[in-house]
Coordinates of C-alpha atoms and ligand atoms in Angstrom, one line a residue:
X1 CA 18.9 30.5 -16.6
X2 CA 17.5 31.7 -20.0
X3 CA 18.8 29.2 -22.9
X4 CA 19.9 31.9 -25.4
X5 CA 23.3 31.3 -24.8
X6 CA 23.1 28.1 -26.5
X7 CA 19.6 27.6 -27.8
X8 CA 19.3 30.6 -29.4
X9 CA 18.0 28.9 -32.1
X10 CA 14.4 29.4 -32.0
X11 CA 13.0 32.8 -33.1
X12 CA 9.8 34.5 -33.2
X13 CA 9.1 35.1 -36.5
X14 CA 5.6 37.0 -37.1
X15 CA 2.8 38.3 -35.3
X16 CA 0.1 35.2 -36.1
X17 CA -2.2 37.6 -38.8
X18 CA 0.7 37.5 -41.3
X19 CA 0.1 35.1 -44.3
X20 CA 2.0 31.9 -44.8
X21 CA 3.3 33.3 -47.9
X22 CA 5.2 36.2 -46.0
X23 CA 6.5 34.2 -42.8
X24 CA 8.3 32.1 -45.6
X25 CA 9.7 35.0 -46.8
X26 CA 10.8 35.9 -43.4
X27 CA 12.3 32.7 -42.4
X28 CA 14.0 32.8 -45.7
X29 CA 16.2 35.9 -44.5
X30 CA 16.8 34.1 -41.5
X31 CA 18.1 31.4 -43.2
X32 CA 15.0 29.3 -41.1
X33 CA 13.7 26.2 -42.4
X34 CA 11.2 25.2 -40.3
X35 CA 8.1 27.4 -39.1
X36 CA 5.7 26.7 -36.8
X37 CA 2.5 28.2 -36.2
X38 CA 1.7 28.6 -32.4
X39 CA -2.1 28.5 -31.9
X40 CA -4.2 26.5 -29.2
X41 CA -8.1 26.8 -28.7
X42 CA -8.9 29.1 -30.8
X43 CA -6.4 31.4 -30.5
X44 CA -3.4 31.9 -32.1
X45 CA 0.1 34.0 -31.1
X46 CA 2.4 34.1 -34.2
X47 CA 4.7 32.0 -35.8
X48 CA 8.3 30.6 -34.3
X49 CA 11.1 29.3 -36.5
X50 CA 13.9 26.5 -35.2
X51 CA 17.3 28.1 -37.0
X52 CA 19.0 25.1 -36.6
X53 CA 19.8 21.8 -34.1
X54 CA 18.7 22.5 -30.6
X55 CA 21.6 21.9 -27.7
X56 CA 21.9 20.4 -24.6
X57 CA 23.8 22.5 -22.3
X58 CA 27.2 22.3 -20.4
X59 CA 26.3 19.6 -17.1
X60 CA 27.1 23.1 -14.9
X61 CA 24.7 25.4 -16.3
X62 CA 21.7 22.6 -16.4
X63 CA 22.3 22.2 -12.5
X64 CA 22.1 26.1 -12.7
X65 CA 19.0 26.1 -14.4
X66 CA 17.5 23.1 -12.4
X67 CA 18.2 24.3 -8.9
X68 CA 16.7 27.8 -10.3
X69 CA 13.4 25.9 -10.9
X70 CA 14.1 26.9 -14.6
X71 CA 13.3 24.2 -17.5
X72 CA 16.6 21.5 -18.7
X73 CA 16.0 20.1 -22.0
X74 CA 17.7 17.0 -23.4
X75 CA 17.2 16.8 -27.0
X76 CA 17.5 13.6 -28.8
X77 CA 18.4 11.8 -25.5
X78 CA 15.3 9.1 -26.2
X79 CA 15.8 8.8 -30.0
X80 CA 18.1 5.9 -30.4
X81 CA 15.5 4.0 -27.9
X82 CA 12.3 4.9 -29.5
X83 CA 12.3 2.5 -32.3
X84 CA 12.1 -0.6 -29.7
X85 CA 8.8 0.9 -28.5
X86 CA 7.5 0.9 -32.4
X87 CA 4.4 -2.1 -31.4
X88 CA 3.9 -0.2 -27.9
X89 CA 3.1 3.1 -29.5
X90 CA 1.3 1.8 -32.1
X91 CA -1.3 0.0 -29.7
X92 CA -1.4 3.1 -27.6
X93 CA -2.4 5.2 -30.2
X94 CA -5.3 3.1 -31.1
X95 CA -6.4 2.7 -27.5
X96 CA -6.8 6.7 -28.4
X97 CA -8.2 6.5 -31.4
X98 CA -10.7 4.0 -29.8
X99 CA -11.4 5.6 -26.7
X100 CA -12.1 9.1 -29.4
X101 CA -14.7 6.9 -31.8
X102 CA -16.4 6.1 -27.9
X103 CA -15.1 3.2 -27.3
X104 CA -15.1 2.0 -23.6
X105 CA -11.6 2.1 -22.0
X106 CA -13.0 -0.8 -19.3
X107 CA -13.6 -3.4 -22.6
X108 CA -10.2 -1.6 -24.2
X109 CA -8.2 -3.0 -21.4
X110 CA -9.6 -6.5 -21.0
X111 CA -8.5 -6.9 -24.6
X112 CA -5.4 -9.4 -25.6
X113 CA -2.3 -7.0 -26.2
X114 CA -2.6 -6.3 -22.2
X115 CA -3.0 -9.6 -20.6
X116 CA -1.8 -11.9 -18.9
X117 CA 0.2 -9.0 -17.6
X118 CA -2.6 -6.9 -16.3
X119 CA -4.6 -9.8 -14.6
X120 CA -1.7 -11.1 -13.0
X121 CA -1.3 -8.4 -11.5
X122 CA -4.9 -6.0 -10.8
X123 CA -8.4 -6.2 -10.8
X124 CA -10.7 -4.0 -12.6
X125 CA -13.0 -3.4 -10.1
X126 CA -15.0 -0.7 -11.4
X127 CA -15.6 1.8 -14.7
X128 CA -17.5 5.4 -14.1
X129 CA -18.2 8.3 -15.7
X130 CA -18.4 11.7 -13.6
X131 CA -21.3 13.3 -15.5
X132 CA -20.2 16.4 -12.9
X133 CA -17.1 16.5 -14.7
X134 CA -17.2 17.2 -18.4
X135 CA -13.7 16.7 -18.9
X136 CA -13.8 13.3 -17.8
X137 CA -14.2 10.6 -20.3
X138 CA -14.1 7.2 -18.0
X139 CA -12.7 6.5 -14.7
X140 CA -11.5 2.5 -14.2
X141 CA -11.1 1.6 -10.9
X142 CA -8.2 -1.4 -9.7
X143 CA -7.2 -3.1 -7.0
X144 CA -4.0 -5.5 -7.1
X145 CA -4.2 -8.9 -6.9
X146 CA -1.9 -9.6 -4.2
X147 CA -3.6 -8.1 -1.4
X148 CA -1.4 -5.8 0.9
X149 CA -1.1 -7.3 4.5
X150 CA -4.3 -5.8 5.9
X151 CA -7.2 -5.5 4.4
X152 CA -7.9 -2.5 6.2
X153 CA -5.4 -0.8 3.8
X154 CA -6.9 0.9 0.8
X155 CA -5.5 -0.5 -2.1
X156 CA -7.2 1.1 -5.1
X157 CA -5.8 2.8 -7.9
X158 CA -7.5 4.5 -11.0
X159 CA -6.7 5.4 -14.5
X160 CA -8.9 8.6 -15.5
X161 CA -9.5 9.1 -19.5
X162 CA -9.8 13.1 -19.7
X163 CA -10.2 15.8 -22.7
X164 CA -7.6 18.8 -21.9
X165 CA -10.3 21.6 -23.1
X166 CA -14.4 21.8 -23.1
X167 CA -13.7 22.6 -26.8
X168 CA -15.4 20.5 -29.1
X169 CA -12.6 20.4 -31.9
X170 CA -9.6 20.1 -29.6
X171 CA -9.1 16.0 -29.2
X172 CA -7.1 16.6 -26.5
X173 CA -6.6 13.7 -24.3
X174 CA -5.0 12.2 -21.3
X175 CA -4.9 9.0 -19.4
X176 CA -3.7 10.1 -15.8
X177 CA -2.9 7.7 -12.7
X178 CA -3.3 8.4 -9.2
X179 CA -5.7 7.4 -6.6
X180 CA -8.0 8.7 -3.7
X181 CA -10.0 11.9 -4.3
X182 CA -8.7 13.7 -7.2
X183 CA -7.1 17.1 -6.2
X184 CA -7.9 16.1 -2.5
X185 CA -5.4 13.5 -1.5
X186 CA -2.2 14.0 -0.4
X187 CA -0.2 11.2 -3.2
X188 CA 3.3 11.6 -1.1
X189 CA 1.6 10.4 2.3
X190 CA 0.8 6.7 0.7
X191 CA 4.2 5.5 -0.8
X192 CA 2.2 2.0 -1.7
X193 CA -0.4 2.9 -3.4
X194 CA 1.9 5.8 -5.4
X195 CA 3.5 2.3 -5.9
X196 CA 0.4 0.6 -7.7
X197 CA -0.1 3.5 -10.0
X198 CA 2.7 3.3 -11.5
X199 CA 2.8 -0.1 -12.4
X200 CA -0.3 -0.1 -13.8
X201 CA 0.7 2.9 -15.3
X202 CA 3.6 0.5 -16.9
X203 CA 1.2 -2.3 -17.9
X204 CA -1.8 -0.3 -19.7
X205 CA 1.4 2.0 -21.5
X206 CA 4.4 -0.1 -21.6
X207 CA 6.5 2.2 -23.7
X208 CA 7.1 3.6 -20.3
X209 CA 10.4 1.3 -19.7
X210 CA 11.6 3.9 -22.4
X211 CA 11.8 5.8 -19.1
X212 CA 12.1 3.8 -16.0
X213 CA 14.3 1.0 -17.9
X214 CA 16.7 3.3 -19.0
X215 CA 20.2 3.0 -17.6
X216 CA 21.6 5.9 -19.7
X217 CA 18.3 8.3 -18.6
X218 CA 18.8 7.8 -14.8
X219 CA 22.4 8.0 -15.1
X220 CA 21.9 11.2 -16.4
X221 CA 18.8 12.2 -13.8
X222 CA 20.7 11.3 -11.0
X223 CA 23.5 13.4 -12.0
X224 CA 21.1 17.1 -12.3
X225 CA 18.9 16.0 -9.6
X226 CA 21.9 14.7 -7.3
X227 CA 19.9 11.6 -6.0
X228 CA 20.9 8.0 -6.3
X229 CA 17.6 6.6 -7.8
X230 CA 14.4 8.2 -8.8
X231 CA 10.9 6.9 -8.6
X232 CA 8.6 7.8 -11.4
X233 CA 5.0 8.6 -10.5
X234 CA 1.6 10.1 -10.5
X235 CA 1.9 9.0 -14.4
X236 CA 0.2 11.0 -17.4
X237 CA 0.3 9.8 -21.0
X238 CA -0.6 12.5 -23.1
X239 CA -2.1 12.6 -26.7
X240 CA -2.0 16.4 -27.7
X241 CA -4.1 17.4 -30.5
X242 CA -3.6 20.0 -33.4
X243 CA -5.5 23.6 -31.8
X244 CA -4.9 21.8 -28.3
X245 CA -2.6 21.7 -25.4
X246 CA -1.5 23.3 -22.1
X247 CA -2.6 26.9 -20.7
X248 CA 0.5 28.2 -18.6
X249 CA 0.7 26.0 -15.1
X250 CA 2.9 24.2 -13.0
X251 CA 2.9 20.9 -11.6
X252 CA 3.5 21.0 -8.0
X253 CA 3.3 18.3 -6.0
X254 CA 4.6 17.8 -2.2
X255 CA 7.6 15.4 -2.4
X256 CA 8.0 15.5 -6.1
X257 CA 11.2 17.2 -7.6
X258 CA 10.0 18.0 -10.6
X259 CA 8.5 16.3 -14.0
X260 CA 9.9 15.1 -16.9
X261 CA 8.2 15.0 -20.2
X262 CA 8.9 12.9 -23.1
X263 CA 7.6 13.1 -26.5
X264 CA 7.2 9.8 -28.3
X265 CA 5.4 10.7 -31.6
X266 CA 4.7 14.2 -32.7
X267 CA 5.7 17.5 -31.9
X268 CA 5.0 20.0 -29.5
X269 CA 6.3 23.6 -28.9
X270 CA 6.9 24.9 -25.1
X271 CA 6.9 28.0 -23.2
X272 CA 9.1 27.0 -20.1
X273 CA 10.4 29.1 -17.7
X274 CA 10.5 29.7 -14.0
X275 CA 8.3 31.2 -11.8
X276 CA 10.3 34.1 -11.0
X277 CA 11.3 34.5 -14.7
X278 CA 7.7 34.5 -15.6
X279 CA 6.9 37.6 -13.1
X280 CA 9.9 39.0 -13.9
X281 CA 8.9 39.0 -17.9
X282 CA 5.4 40.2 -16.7
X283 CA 6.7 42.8 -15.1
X284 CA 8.9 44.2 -18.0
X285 CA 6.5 43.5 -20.6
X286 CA 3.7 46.0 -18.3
X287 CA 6.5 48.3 -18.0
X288 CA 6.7 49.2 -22.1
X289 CA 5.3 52.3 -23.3
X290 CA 3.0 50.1 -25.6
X291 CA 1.9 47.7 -23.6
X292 CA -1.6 48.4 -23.2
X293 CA -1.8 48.5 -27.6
X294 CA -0.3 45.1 -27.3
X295 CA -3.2 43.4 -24.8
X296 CA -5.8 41.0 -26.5
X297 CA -8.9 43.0 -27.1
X298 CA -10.3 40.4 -25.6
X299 CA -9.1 41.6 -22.4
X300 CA -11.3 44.1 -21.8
X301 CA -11.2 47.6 -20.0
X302 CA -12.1 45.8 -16.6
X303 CA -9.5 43.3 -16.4
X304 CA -6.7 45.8 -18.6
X305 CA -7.5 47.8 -15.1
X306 CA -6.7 45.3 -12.9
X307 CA -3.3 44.0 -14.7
X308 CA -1.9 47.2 -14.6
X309 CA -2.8 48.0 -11.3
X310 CA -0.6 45.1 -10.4
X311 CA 2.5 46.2 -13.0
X312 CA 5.0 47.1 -10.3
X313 CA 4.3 44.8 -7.5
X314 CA 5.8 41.5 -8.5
X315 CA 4.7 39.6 -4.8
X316 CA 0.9 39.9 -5.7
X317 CA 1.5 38.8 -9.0
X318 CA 3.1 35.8 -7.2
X319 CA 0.3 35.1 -5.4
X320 CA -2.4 36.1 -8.3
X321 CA -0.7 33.8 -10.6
X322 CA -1.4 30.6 -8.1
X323 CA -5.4 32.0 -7.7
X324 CA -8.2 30.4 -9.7
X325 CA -9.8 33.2 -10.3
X326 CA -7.5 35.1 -11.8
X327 CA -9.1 35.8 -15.7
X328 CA -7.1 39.3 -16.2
X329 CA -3.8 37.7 -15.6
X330 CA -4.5 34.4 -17.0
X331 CA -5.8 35.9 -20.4
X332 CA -2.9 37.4 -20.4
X333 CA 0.3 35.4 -20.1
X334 CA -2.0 33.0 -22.7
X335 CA -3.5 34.9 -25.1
X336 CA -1.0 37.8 -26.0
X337 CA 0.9 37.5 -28.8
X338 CA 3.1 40.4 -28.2
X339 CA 4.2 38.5 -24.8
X340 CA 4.7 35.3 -26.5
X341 CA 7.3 36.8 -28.8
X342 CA 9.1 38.1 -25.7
X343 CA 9.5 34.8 -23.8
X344 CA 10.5 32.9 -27.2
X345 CA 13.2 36.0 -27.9
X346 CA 14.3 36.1 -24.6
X347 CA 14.8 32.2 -24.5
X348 CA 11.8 30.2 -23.2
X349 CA 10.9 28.5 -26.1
X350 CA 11.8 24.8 -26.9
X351 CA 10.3 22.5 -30.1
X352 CA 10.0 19.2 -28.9
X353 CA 11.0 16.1 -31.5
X354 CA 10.0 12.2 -31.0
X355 CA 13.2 11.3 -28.4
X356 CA 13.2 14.9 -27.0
X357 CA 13.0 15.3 -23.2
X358 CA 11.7 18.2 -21.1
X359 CA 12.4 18.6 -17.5
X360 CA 10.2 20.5 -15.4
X361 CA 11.4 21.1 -11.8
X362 CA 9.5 21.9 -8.7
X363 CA 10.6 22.6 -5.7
X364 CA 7.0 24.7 -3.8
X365 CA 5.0 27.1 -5.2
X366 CA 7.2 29.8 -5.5
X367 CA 10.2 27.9 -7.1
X368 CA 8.8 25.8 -9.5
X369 CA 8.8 25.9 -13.8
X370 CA 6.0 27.7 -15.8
X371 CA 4.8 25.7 -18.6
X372 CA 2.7 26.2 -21.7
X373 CA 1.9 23.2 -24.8
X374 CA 1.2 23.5 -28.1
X375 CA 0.5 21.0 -31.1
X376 CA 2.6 21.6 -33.6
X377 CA 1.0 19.1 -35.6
X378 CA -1.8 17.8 -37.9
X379 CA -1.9 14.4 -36.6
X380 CA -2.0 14.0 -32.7
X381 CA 1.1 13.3 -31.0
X382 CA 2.0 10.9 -27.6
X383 CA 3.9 12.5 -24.7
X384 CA 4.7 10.4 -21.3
X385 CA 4.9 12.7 -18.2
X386 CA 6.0 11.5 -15.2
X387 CA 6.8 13.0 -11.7
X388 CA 9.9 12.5 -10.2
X389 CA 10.9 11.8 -6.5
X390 CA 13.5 10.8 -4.3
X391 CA 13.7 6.6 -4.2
X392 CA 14.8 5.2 -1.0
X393 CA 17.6 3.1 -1.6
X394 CA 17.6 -0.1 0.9
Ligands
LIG401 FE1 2.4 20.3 -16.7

């Protein structure tokens, strides 16, 4: 489901080489107040506007939307909460800024604010740095300190420090947790350790109960995703950075039902959308007369070959859009501005506030929401994003 019916409140308002001076101008007509400019990494796509207050919609047409792997978004529904989190957010943020200025998050972490809780609870084992991977800031290794039964079973969990981007200006940063070999492991298969993560997860960032001690959230989650409780895990808390953010790409995950994605200080605009509305926007957008004016030049002749030679057979784009190697396709659906202002006229654009909520649902590789970030800010902003899957009530 495309949210124009109700959220057609966002617009596309100018291609991203008009001046500031005349997207006021613009937005004025519109009767637009706010204007954001969407840029990430060096390239920029145009500017959006947000008309006026963004809706919720109707409990039917959210299920619609969710059971067609589209995005749901809950505006507001975190706001009233967010100011019992004030002291949480404020340490998280300087574990940021620390961990930015060099700081190691292994001596971050021993510090006061997180103990007793974290020693009562884990070891830190180990801290690495993978100078293989130059995203990676600092890997810390943890082990509980209740032992499971055996000692045969593995029992480690790890919080990763990452940049989003190789850029050097984008201060893009996440602190993910998981465990096992990263991109390797199957997460669903080991319900225990999934376990751990998370509540280390909850000690190192404890403005998570803003999600998993909610009574009013899960009340609400439990109604869309039709389960009677929901575990939250494979944790990310994300600090998106102004000229940073997301490239289009979906979260899948076996046994997860989808993310959801809070923002907790700053602002960040999305594309969203599902899989099958993202091909089908490819498609028509290949189809126009202009099209090929429209293309980046950066896209060159090669690659302009290849996406057109693919412009009427949605099932390969399918399958090209979950390849690696797929630069002509990828430069594409991320670096066109002409396409941007498509998915935000036809409905795929949402502005998220502190309290705002973002659902992204997944249900395999063919049926599972699109997504695209960008910081709409000077300053950088904190996001928690959390998978979601079914809890097995006892
Ligand atoms: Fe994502």
């Amino acid at each position: 489901m495309k949210n124009t019916d109700k959220l057609s409140c966002i617009t596309y308002l100018a291609s991203p080489d008009t001046n500031a001076a005349d997207v006021t101008a613009i937005a004025m007509l519109q009767q637009i107040n706010s204007s954001y400019f969407l840029a990430r990494r060096g390239y920029a796509l145009g500017w959006i506007g947000l008309a006026s207050e963004q809706q919720r919609l109707a409990v039917a047409e959210e299920k619609q939307a969710w059971h067609g792997s589209a995005a749901v978004f809950w505006p507001g529904i975190l706001t009233e909460q967010l100011s019992r989190f004030t002291s949480e957010l404020d340490t998280s943020y300087q574990l940021y800024l620390d961990v930015l200025d060099g700081a190691s998050c292994a001596d971050l972490v021993e510090a006061a604010s997180y103990q007793p809780a974290l020693n009562e609870k884990f070891n830190l084992v180990s801290c690495s740095y993978d100078e293989s991977d130059l995203q990676q800031v600092e890997r810390l290794d943890f082990e509980p300190v209740t032992q499971a039964s055996s000692d045969e079973v593995d029992t480690e969990v790890w919080m990763k420090a990452s940049w989003l981007s190789h850029e050097d200006d984008d201060a893009s940063m996440r602190f993910r947790f998981s465990f096992g070999l990263d991109g390797h492991e199957d997460v669903a298969a080991d319900p225990y350790r999934q376990t751990l993560t998370s509540q280390l997860a909850q000690i190192l960032f404890p403005e998570s109960k803003i999600i998993t001690d909610n009574a009013g959230l899960a009340k609400n989650l439990q109604q869309l995703l039709e389960v009677d409780a929901i575990e939250f895990v494979e944790r990310i808390i994300y600090f998106n950075s102004p000229d940073g953010g997301a490239q289009f790409h979906q979260d899948v995950e076996r046994g997860h039902l989808g993310v959801i994605f809070a923002q907790m200080s700053g602002r960040t605009a999305w594309l969203a959308l599902s899989k099958k509305q993202l091909i089908q926007e490819i498609l028509t957008f290949l189809a126009r007369q202009d099209a090929k004016s429209l293309l980046p030049t950066a896209l060159g002749k090669k690659h302009q070959t290849q996406l057109f030679k693919y412009a009427n057979d949605p099932a390969y784009i399918n399958t090209w859009l979950d390849q690696r190697d797929n630069d002509a396709l990828d430069m594409f659906i991320n670096q066109t501005p002409a396409f941007t202002q498509q998915l935000v006229t036809n409905g795929y654009a949402y502005v998220l506030h502190p309290g705002d909520v973002l659902l992204l649902p997944q249900q395999g590789m063919d049926d599972c929401a699109w997504h695209s970030v960008f910081c709409l800010d000077e300053e950088p902003g904190e996001a928690l994003s959390f998978a979601m899957k079914k809890r097995d009530v006892l």
